[in-house]
Amino acid sequence: MPAMLQPHIEHSTAAQQPPLRLLSWNGLLAMGDGLAVRAGWAGQDRSASWLLSARPSAVPSARRMTAVRLAAWGLRDHAENADLLVGALVTDALRHATARLRLSLWFEDDLLRCEIEDDRPALAFAASCRRAADRAADRGHNPLLARLACCWGVAGKVVWFELVTGERACKHA
């Protein structure tokens, strides 16, 4: 065949196409929650709870879901502190959780409460948070929880913190 009559065929290579990025379960959960809040299907109630898989994607997903809920609840001014605390606690929970962890948020009476619970039968996560805080206090440093949260604590396998969102002073400080 003459060169003019031959069809032109483009050969694609993998380098030319962007890689396909699949979302993790945590990423899908965060995306779905954000869509539900924007559509008005969620966010009106003042509590939320998510079951995350114990994978590294839990950290950005938990932070994203916290930010979306705080925005829906009119608490954008507290999103930065909540974001830092949720990220730190979920990161620490990943060291101990075997399959899942639960992130729960409540907003009531000018207090935002966050709880992180791991699924491990032992109390390793909560105990490690308590030991880290004790070590930091012994050295004269304030841990992140003590600096940013009104109050915080450990109850079984749950580590929690509260942020004051209104005019009242923190009674626990």
Coordinates of C-alpha atoms in Angstrom, one line a residue, residues 16-116:
Q16 CA 0.7 9.1 28.3
Q17 CA -2.4 8.2 30.3
P18 CA -2.8 9.3 33.9
P19 CA -2.8 6.5 36.4
L20 CA -6.2 5.3 37.5
R21 CA -6.6 6.1 41.2
L22 CA -9.0 4.0 43.1
L23 CA -10.5 5.4 46.3
S24 CA -10.2 3.4 49.5
W25 CA -13.2 2.5 51.6
N26 CA -12.4 5.4 53.8
G27 CA -12.1 7.8 50.9
L28 CA -15.5 6.6 49.5
L29 CA -17.0 7.0 53.0
A30 CA -15.7 10.6 53.3
M31 CA -16.8 11.5 49.8
G32 CA -20.3 10.0 50.3
D33 CA -20.7 11.8 53.7
G34 CA -19.7 15.1 52.1
L35 CA -22.2 14.7 49.3
A36 CA -24.9 13.8 51.8
V37 CA -24.3 16.9 53.9
R38 CA -24.2 19.1 50.8
A39 CA -27.4 17.6 49.5
G40 CA -29.1 18.2 52.8
W41 CA -29.5 14.5 53.7
A42 CA -27.2 14.7 56.7
G43 CA -25.7 17.3 59.0
Q44 CA -28.9 18.6 60.5
D45 CA -28.6 16.4 63.6
R46 CA -25.8 17.3 66.0
S47 CA -24.1 14.0 66.1
A48 CA -22.3 11.8 63.6
S49 CA -20.4 8.5 63.8
W50 CA -18.3 6.7 61.2
L51 CA -16.7 3.2 61.2
L52 CA -13.3 3.5 59.4
S53 CA -11.1 0.8 58.2
A54 CA -7.7 0.8 60.0
R55 CA -5.7 1.9 57.1
P56 CA -3.6 5.0 56.5
S57 CA -6.4 6.5 54.4
A58 CA -8.4 6.8 57.7
V59 CA -6.5 9.9 58.7
P60 CA -7.4 12.2 55.8
S61 CA -10.9 10.7 55.6
A62 CA -11.5 11.4 59.3
R63 CA -10.2 14.9 59.0
R64 CA -12.3 15.6 55.9
M65 CA -15.5 14.3 57.5
T66 CA -14.8 16.3 60.6
A67 CA -14.4 19.5 58.6
V68 CA -17.6 18.9 56.6
R69 CA -19.6 18.3 59.8
L70 CA -18.2 21.3 61.6
A71 CA -19.0 23.5 58.5
A72 CA -22.6 22.1 58.5
W73 CA -22.9 22.8 62.2
G74 CA -21.6 26.4 61.8
L75 CA -18.4 25.7 63.6
R76 CA -15.8 26.7 61.0
D77 CA -13.9 28.7 63.6
H78 CA -13.1 25.4 65.4
A79 CA -12.3 23.3 62.4
E80 CA -8.5 23.8 62.5
N81 CA -8.1 22.7 66.1
A82 CA -10.5 19.8 65.6
D83 CA -8.7 18.8 62.4
L84 CA -5.3 18.7 64.2
L85 CA -6.7 16.7 67.2
V86 CA -8.7 14.2 65.0
G87 CA -5.7 13.6 62.8
A88 CA -3.4 13.0 65.8
L89 CA -5.8 10.7 67.5
V90 CA -6.7 8.7 64.4
T91 CA -3.0 8.3 63.6
D92 CA -2.3 7.0 67.1
A93 CA -5.4 4.7 66.9
L94 CA -4.0 3.1 63.7
R95 CA -1.0 1.8 65.7
H96 CA -3.3 -0.3 67.7
A97 CA -6.5 -1.0 65.7
T98 CA -6.6 -4.3 63.9
A99 CA -9.5 -3.8 61.5
R100 CA -11.6 -0.8 62.3
L101 CA -11.9 2.3 64.4
R102 CA -14.9 4.5 65.1
L103 CA -14.9 8.3 64.9
S104 CA -17.8 10.0 66.7
L105 CA -18.7 13.7 66.9
W106 CA -21.3 15.4 69.1
F107 CA -22.2 19.1 69.3
E108 CA -24.3 20.2 72.2
D109 CA -24.5 23.1 74.7
D110 CA -21.5 24.9 73.2
L111 CA -19.3 21.8 73.4
L112 CA -17.9 19.8 70.5
R113 CA -17.0 16.3 71.7
C114 CA -15.0 13.9 69.6
E115 CA -14.3 10.2 70.4
I116 CA -12.0 7.7 68.7

